[in-house]
Short mmCIF file of C-alpha atoms and ligand atoms in Angstrom, two decimals:
data_model
loop_
_atom_site.label_atom_id
_atom_site.label_comp_id
_atom_site.label_asym_id
_atom_site.label_seq_id
_atom_site.Cartn_x
_atom_site.Cartn_y
_atom_site.Cartn_z
CA UNK F 1 -9.36 -46.85 -58.44
CA UNK F 2 -9.29 -50.46 -58.13
CA UNK F 3 -8.35 -52.60 -54.98
CA UNK F 4 -5.90 -55.30 -54.79
CA UNK F 5 -5.35 -57.66 -51.99
CA UNK F 6 -2.13 -58.89 -51.53
CA UNK F 7 -3.05 -62.45 -50.18
CA UNK F 8 0.44 -64.55 -48.66
CA UNK F 9 1.12 -67.51 -46.64
CA UNK F 10 4.87 -66.94 -45.30
CA UNK F 11 6.56 -69.07 -42.76
CA UNK F 12 9.95 -67.33 -42.62
CA UNK F 13 9.05 -63.80 -44.28
CA UNK F 14 10.55 -64.19 -47.63
CA UNK F 15 7.44 -63.98 -48.97
CA UNK F 16 6.42 -61.49 -46.78
CA UNK F 17 9.62 -59.02 -48.02
CA UNK F 18 8.83 -59.64 -51.52
CA UNK F 19 4.79 -58.68 -51.09
CA UNK F 20 6.02 -55.55 -49.56
CA UNK F 21 7.73 -54.58 -53.14
CA UNK F 22 4.81 -55.97 -55.30
CA UNK F 23 2.84 -53.43 -53.34
CA UNK F 24 4.86 -50.77 -53.93
CA UNK F 25 5.10 -51.51 -57.73
CA UNK F 26 0.58 -51.51 -57.30
CA UNK F 27 0.56 -48.53 -55.91
CA UNK F 28 3.29 -46.64 -58.23
CA UNK F 29 -0.04 -47.12 -59.97
CA UNK F 30 -2.00 -45.93 -58.23
CA UNK F 31 -4.33 -49.07 -57.01
CA UNK F 32 -5.37 -48.85 -53.32
CA UNK F 33 -3.81 -51.95 -51.82
CA UNK F 34 -4.28 -54.15 -48.87
CA UNK F 35 -1.87 -56.99 -47.68
CA UNK F 36 -3.33 -59.85 -45.81
CA UNK F 37 -2.39 -63.34 -44.79
CA UNK F 38 -4.23 -66.48 -44.84
CA UNK F 39 -5.19 -68.69 -41.45
CA UNK F 40 -2.44 -70.99 -40.18
CA UNK F 41 -3.15 -74.86 -40.23
CA UNK F 42 -0.40 -75.84 -38.33
CA UNK F 43 -0.18 -76.24 -34.78
CA UNK F 44 1.84 -73.91 -32.62
CA UNK F 45 4.01 -77.29 -31.76
CA UNK F 46 5.01 -78.26 -35.22
CA UNK F 47 5.39 -74.13 -35.77
CA UNK F 48 8.08 -74.50 -32.88
CA UNK F 49 9.72 -78.07 -34.51
CA UNK F 50 10.29 -75.54 -37.47
CA UNK F 51 11.99 -72.48 -35.96
CA UNK F 52 8.98 -70.26 -37.26
CA UNK F 53 9.25 -66.72 -36.17
CA UNK F 54 6.27 -64.97 -35.23
CA UNK F 55 3.85 -64.23 -38.15
CA UNK F 56 3.74 -60.87 -40.34
CA UNK F 57 1.69 -58.25 -38.64
CA UNK F 58 -0.81 -58.17 -41.17
CA UNK F 59 -4.78 -58.69 -40.93
CA UNK F 60 -5.79 -62.43 -41.35
CA UNK F 61 -8.12 -62.82 -44.45
CA UNK F 62 -11.34 -64.44 -44.64
CA UNK F 63 -12.62 -66.07 -47.32
CA UNK F 64 -16.36 -63.69 -47.91
CA UNK F 65 -13.82 -60.95 -48.07
CA UNK F 66 -12.60 -61.72 -51.30
CA UNK F 67 -15.57 -60.42 -52.99
CA UNK F 68 -14.41 -57.14 -51.94
CA UNK F 69 -11.23 -56.95 -54.03
CA UNK F 70 -10.74 -56.58 -57.83
CA UNK F 71 -8.08 -58.58 -57.91
CA UNK F 72 -5.30 -60.64 -56.06
CA UNK F 73 -1.59 -61.23 -55.94
CA UNK F 74 -0.62 -64.29 -54.26
CA UNK F 75 2.12 -64.67 -52.30
CA UNK F 76 3.40 -68.84 -51.89
CA UNK F 77 6.13 -70.52 -50.84
CA UNK F 78 6.76 -73.79 -52.63
CA UNK F 79 5.63 -77.26 -50.24
CA UNK F 80 7.08 -80.06 -52.54
CA UNK F 81 6.66 -78.19 -56.04
CA UNK F 82 3.27 -77.17 -54.86
CA UNK F 83 1.65 -74.43 -53.10
CA UNK F 84 1.01 -74.89 -49.48
CA UNK F 85 -1.51 -76.32 -47.51
CA UNK F 86 -3.08 -73.28 -45.75
CA UNK F 87 -3.58 -71.60 -49.31
CA UNK F 88 -5.55 -74.40 -50.27
CA UNK F 89 -7.39 -74.79 -47.02
CA UNK F 90 -8.70 -71.28 -47.62
CA UNK F 91 -9.32 -71.62 -51.17
CA UNK F 92 -11.12 -74.56 -50.42
CA UNK F 93 -13.67 -72.78 -48.58
CA UNK F 94 -15.05 -70.38 -51.30
CA UNK F 95 -17.36 -72.55 -52.96
CA UNK F 96 -19.87 -70.16 -52.14
CA UNK F 97 -17.92 -67.71 -54.13
CA UNK F 98 -17.74 -70.39 -56.86
CA UNK F 99 -21.35 -71.34 -56.96
CA UNK F 100 -22.27 -67.16 -57.01
CA UNK F 101 -19.90 -66.71 -59.54
CA UNK F 102 -18.67 -63.65 -57.23
CA UNK F 103 -14.74 -64.08 -58.11
CA UNK F 104 -15.62 -64.28 -61.84
CA UNK F 105 -13.87 -61.49 -63.98
CA UNK F 106 -11.35 -60.44 -61.47
CA UNK F 107 -7.56 -60.47 -62.12
CA UNK F 108 -5.24 -62.30 -59.82
CA UNK F 109 -1.06 -62.92 -60.11
CA UNK F 110 1.66 -65.21 -58.31
CA UNK F 111 4.71 -64.51 -56.80
CA UNK F 112 6.86 -67.16 -55.18
CA UNK F 113 9.76 -68.06 -53.17
CA UNK F 114 11.83 -71.58 -53.09
CA UNK F 115 14.52 -73.37 -51.21
CA UNK F 116 16.57 -73.90 -54.01
CA UNK F 117 17.10 -72.72 -57.56
CA UNK F 118 15.29 -75.77 -58.95
CA UNK F 119 12.80 -76.20 -56.33
CA UNK F 120 9.55 -75.76 -58.21
CA UNK F 121 9.21 -71.84 -58.94
CA UNK F 122 7.13 -72.52 -61.90
CA UNK F 123 5.19 -75.35 -60.61
CA UNK F 124 4.46 -73.67 -57.77
CA UNK F 125 2.92 -71.25 -59.53
CA UNK F 126 1.06 -73.68 -62.50
CA UNK F 127 -0.49 -75.64 -59.79
CA UNK F 128 -2.82 -72.68 -58.17
CA UNK F 129 -3.96 -71.77 -61.68
CA UNK F 130 -7.01 -74.56 -61.35
CA UNK F 131 -8.50 -72.37 -58.61
CA UNK F 132 -8.35 -69.31 -60.91
CA UNK F 133 -9.78 -71.13 -63.95
CA UNK F 134 -12.93 -72.56 -62.45
CA UNK F 135 -13.60 -69.09 -60.66
CA UNK F 136 -13.24 -67.73 -63.98
CA UNK F 137 -10.16 -65.40 -62.17
CA UNK F 138 -8.26 -63.95 -65.29
CA UNK F 139 -5.13 -65.17 -64.53
CA UNK F 140 -2.05 -62.21 -65.41
CA UNK F 141 1.62 -63.86 -65.55
CA UNK F 142 4.31 -61.39 -65.72
CA UNK F 143 5.94 -62.81 -68.88
CA UNK F 144 9.60 -61.05 -69.75
CA UNK F 145 8.61 -58.05 -68.91
CA UNK F 146 11.74 -56.96 -66.45
CA UNK F 147 15.01 -57.05 -68.10
CA UNK F 148 17.27 -59.28 -64.67
CA UNK F 149 14.83 -62.24 -65.58
CA UNK F 150 17.55 -62.70 -68.57
CA UNK F 151 20.61 -62.31 -66.52
CA UNK F 152 22.16 -65.98 -66.01
CA UNK F 153 25.33 -64.23 -64.12
CA UNK F 154 23.92 -64.90 -60.51
CA UNK F 155 21.06 -66.58 -58.74
CA UNK F 156 17.56 -64.90 -59.21
CA UNK F 157 14.40 -66.03 -58.73
CA UNK F 158 11.39 -64.98 -60.83
CA UNK F 159 10.06 -66.46 -64.07
CA UNK F 160 7.63 -66.00 -66.72
CA UNK F 161 4.85 -66.72 -63.96
CA UNK F 162 5.92 -64.03 -61.22
CA UNK F 163 8.71 -62.51 -59.25
CA UNK F 164 10.19 -64.87 -57.10
CA UNK F 165 13.20 -65.62 -54.14
CA UNK F 166 15.42 -68.63 -53.57
CA UNK F 167 15.31 -68.69 -49.74
CA UNK F 168 18.01 -71.45 -49.46
CA UNK F 169 17.35 -74.69 -47.35
CA UNK F 170 17.98 -72.48 -43.87
CA UNK F 171 16.44 -69.63 -44.85
CA UNK F 172 19.43 -67.70 -44.46
CA UNK F 173 18.68 -66.24 -48.22
CA UNK F 174 17.06 -62.88 -48.27
CA UNK F 175 15.27 -61.12 -51.64
CA UNK F 176 17.97 -59.82 -53.71
CA UNK F 177 17.77 -56.06 -55.38
CA UNK F 178 17.14 -57.98 -58.40
CA UNK F 179 14.13 -60.31 -57.34
CA UNK F 180 12.52 -56.99 -55.66
CA UNK F 181 13.52 -55.26 -58.74
CA UNK F 182 11.26 -57.69 -60.53
CA UNK F 183 8.76 -57.47 -57.52
CA UNK F 184 7.88 -54.19 -58.39
CA UNK F 185 7.80 -54.41 -62.01
CA UNK F 186 5.10 -57.20 -61.96
CA UNK F 187 3.35 -54.69 -59.32
CA UNK F 188 3.64 -52.23 -62.19
CA UNK F 189 2.37 -53.86 -64.88
CA UNK F 190 -0.55 -55.90 -62.77
CA UNK F 191 -1.61 -52.55 -62.12
CA UNK F 192 -1.54 -51.30 -65.48
CA UNK F 193 -3.73 -54.42 -67.23
CA UNK F 194 -6.30 -53.60 -64.01
CA UNK F 195 -6.41 -49.80 -64.53
CA UNK F 196 -6.78 -49.88 -68.13
CA UNK F 197 -9.69 -52.86 -67.91
CA UNK F 198 -11.37 -50.75 -65.16
CA UNK F 199 -11.73 -47.59 -67.21
CA UNK F 200 -12.95 -49.74 -70.24
CA UNK F 201 -15.25 -50.59 -67.62
CA UNK F 202 -16.33 -47.27 -66.29
CA UNK F 203 -16.61 -46.10 -70.14
CA UNK F 204 -18.95 -49.29 -71.13
CA UNK F 205 -20.83 -47.72 -67.75
CA UNK F 206 -21.21 -44.38 -68.02
CA UNK F 207 -22.16 -45.16 -71.93
CA UNK F 208 -25.33 -46.91 -70.41
CA UNK F 209 -26.36 -44.43 -67.97
CA UNK F 210 -26.07 -41.52 -70.33
CA UNK F 211 -28.35 -44.20 -72.89
CA UNK F 212 -30.69 -45.48 -70.14
CA UNK F 213 -31.49 -41.21 -69.37
CA UNK F 214 -32.01 -40.91 -72.85
CA UNK F 215 -34.75 -43.78 -73.22
CA UNK F 216 -36.30 -42.38 -69.93
CA UNK F 217 -36.59 -38.74 -71.21
CA UNK F 218 -36.81 -38.26 -74.84
CA UNK F 219 -34.74 -35.43 -76.12
CA UNK F 220 -36.29 -33.11 -76.89
CA UNK F 221 -35.65 -32.64 -80.80
CA UNK F 222 -35.81 -29.47 -82.40
CA UNK F 223 -38.94 -28.64 -84.90
CA UNK F 224 -37.80 -29.77 -87.99
CA UNK F 225 -36.56 -27.58 -90.14
CA UNK F 226 -38.70 -26.36 -92.59
CA UNK F 227 -37.59 -26.51 -96.16
CA UNK F 228 -37.06 -23.08 -97.21
CA UNK F 229 -39.35 -21.60 -99.23
CA UNK F 230 -37.81 -21.55 -102.74
CA UNK F 231 -37.18 -17.61 -104.23
CA UNK F 232 -39.89 -17.03 -106.27
CA UNK F 233 -38.91 -16.22 -109.76
CA UNK F 234 -40.61 -13.80 -112.07
CA UNK F 235 -42.32 -15.96 -114.64
CA UNK F 236 -40.34 -15.29 -117.81
CA UNK F 237 -41.80 -13.11 -119.90
CA UNK F 238 -43.28 -14.51 -123.16
CA UNK F 239 -42.07 -13.08 -125.93
CA UNK F 240 -44.97 -10.90 -127.63
CA UNK F 241 -46.52 -12.94 -130.68
CA UNK F 242 -45.71 -10.65 -133.59
CA UNK F 243 -48.69 -8.89 -134.23
CA UNK F 244 -51.11 -10.30 -137.29
CA UNK F 245 -50.79 -7.77 -139.67
CA UNK F 246 -54.08 -8.52 -141.85
CA UNK F 247 -53.17 -8.96 -146.02
CA UNK F 248 -52.91 -6.05 -147.29
CA UNK F 249 -56.50 -5.81 -149.12
CA UNK F 250 -56.36 -5.70 -152.28
CA UNK F 251 -57.91 -2.47 -153.48
CA UNK F 252 -60.92 -3.26 -155.94
CA UNK F 253 -60.96 -1.50 -158.65
CA UNK F 254 -63.69 0.76 -159.03
CA UNK F 255 -65.82 0.04 -161.36
CA UNK F 256 -65.86 2.46 -164.12
CA UNK F 257 -69.48 3.54 -164.93
CA UNK F 258 -69.42 5.44 -168.17
CA UNK F 259 -71.65 8.30 -167.50
CA UNK F 260 -72.54 8.52 -164.13
CA UNK F 261 -70.89 10.90 -161.40
CA UNK F 262 -71.96 11.40 -158.10
CA UNK F 263 -71.27 13.96 -155.49
CA UNK F 264 -69.12 12.82 -152.71
CA UNK F 265 -70.66 12.11 -150.11
CA UNK F 266 -70.28 15.04 -147.03
CA UNK F 267 -70.43 13.96 -143.47
CA UNK F 268 -73.07 15.63 -141.64
CA UNK F 269 -71.40 18.80 -139.55
CA UNK F 270 -72.95 17.56 -135.91
CA UNK F 271 -70.82 14.29 -136.03
CA UNK F 272 -67.93 15.86 -136.36
CA UNK F 273 -65.78 16.64 -132.70
CA UNK F 274 -66.34 20.03 -132.10
CA UNK F 275 -63.00 21.66 -131.54
CA UNK F 276 -63.40 22.58 -127.76
CA UNK F 277 -64.28 19.13 -126.95
CA UNK F 278 -60.89 17.93 -128.68
CA UNK F 279 -59.25 20.86 -126.43
CA UNK F 280 -60.11 18.55 -122.98
CA UNK F 281 -59.49 15.25 -124.29
CA UNK F 282 -56.94 13.53 -122.69
CA UNK F 283 -55.91 11.87 -125.41
CA UNK F 284 -52.29 12.92 -126.74
CA UNK F 285 -52.43 11.49 -130.27
CA UNK F 286 -54.65 14.25 -131.26
C1 FMN Z 301 6.98 -78.86 -45.72
C2 FMN Z 301 8.13 -78.16 -46.97
C3 FMN Z 301 8.51 -78.31 -47.92
C4 FMN Z 301 9.14 -77.40 -48.78
N1 FMN Z 301 9.68 -78.12 -50.32
C5 FMN Z 301 9.86 -77.13 -50.68
C6 FMN Z 301 10.19 -77.76 -52.33
O1 FMN Z 301 9.65 -78.64 -53.09
N2 FMN Z 301 11.23 -76.99 -52.91
C7 FMN Z 301 11.79 -76.16 -52.33
O2 FMN Z 301 12.94 -75.45 -53.22
N3 FMN Z 301 11.41 -75.31 -51.35
C8 FMN Z 301 10.79 -76.27 -50.38
N4 FMN Z 301 10.73 -75.87 -49.22
C9 FMN Z 301 11.31 -74.31 -48.65
C10 FMN Z 301 10.29 -73.20 -48.80
O3 FMN Z 301 9.74 -73.56 -49.69
C11 FMN Z 301 11.22 -72.31 -48.25
O4 FMN Z 301 11.56 -72.41 -46.77
C12 FMN Z 301 9.83 -70.96 -48.47
O5 FMN Z 301 9.96 -70.66 -49.64
C13 FMN Z 301 10.53 -69.63 -47.96
O6 FMN Z 301 9.63 -68.75 -47.35
P1 FMN Z 301 9.11 -67.79 -46.72
O7 FMN Z 301 9.94 -67.25 -45.83
O8 FMN Z 301 8.02 -66.95 -46.73
O9 FMN Z 301 8.22 -69.47 -45.90
C14 FMN Z 301 9.83 -76.40 -48.50
C15 FMN Z 301 9.54 -76.53 -47.22
C16 FMN Z 301 8.66 -76.86 -46.28
C17 FMN Z 301 8.43 -76.14 -44.65
#
């Protein structure tokens, strides 16, 4: 199954909370998921000034690890309407991966968090897309796949660009159940697209293997089937030529000779067949 890396930056854990539900959605479709955070760039002093809690207990990713994943889900809290410098700093180190085309053809999605409803949910996702374009990564938006995106009865983060939450300026609002439902939907849909793509790739690879095997070892073909001997048919019996019957010889009128009689000639007895000889004869016509 494909592997998805969820890569986040989360100062007050709102993005981290949404990430856990995106992960649930992905895992529901059988993909392998690993959750990472990008390295912090702010000093401890600044973090203290910002009242930042301890970081989520997940590994910090290195740029080379990106090559191990089939896809990425980026979790990004907005900073002045764009994605945070921590992620930019991380991705700006991906030049070698870009030069080798290592990330080309992989997939990515985005989810986000803002302090207010109109603080930049869509622009935050939008500004990250230039990285996907330059690396040749396929961006997969959420669309309006979850009906909660049509619900205007309460504040609900998220958009066609992905799941989202609204944290309030002081961070007091936590992701709502509807926002987390959208997050799971996004995870599931993303995984379905990824699975479909990978099954197609596997199919093509297995077909290529079969072709390569066939090319290496020519398949023994059966002896060509000889055309069946045509059944001998007896020559049609030629209708017998009707026997030529001789024209009856016209009997010549004996020349009448006056006054001349001649005794009929007697066949000599010796030339007549003997009776005994006739008996032994196999001729039944006698
Ligand atoms: C320097 C800075 C700039 C911010 N810019 C915006 C902003 O433009 N719009 C907004 O709605 N929230 C803004 N916020 C609030 C964060 O987006 C909010 O704290 C974050 O989404 C909470 O997510 P987290 O708990 O995962 O860090 C800003 C916060 C900081 C620290």
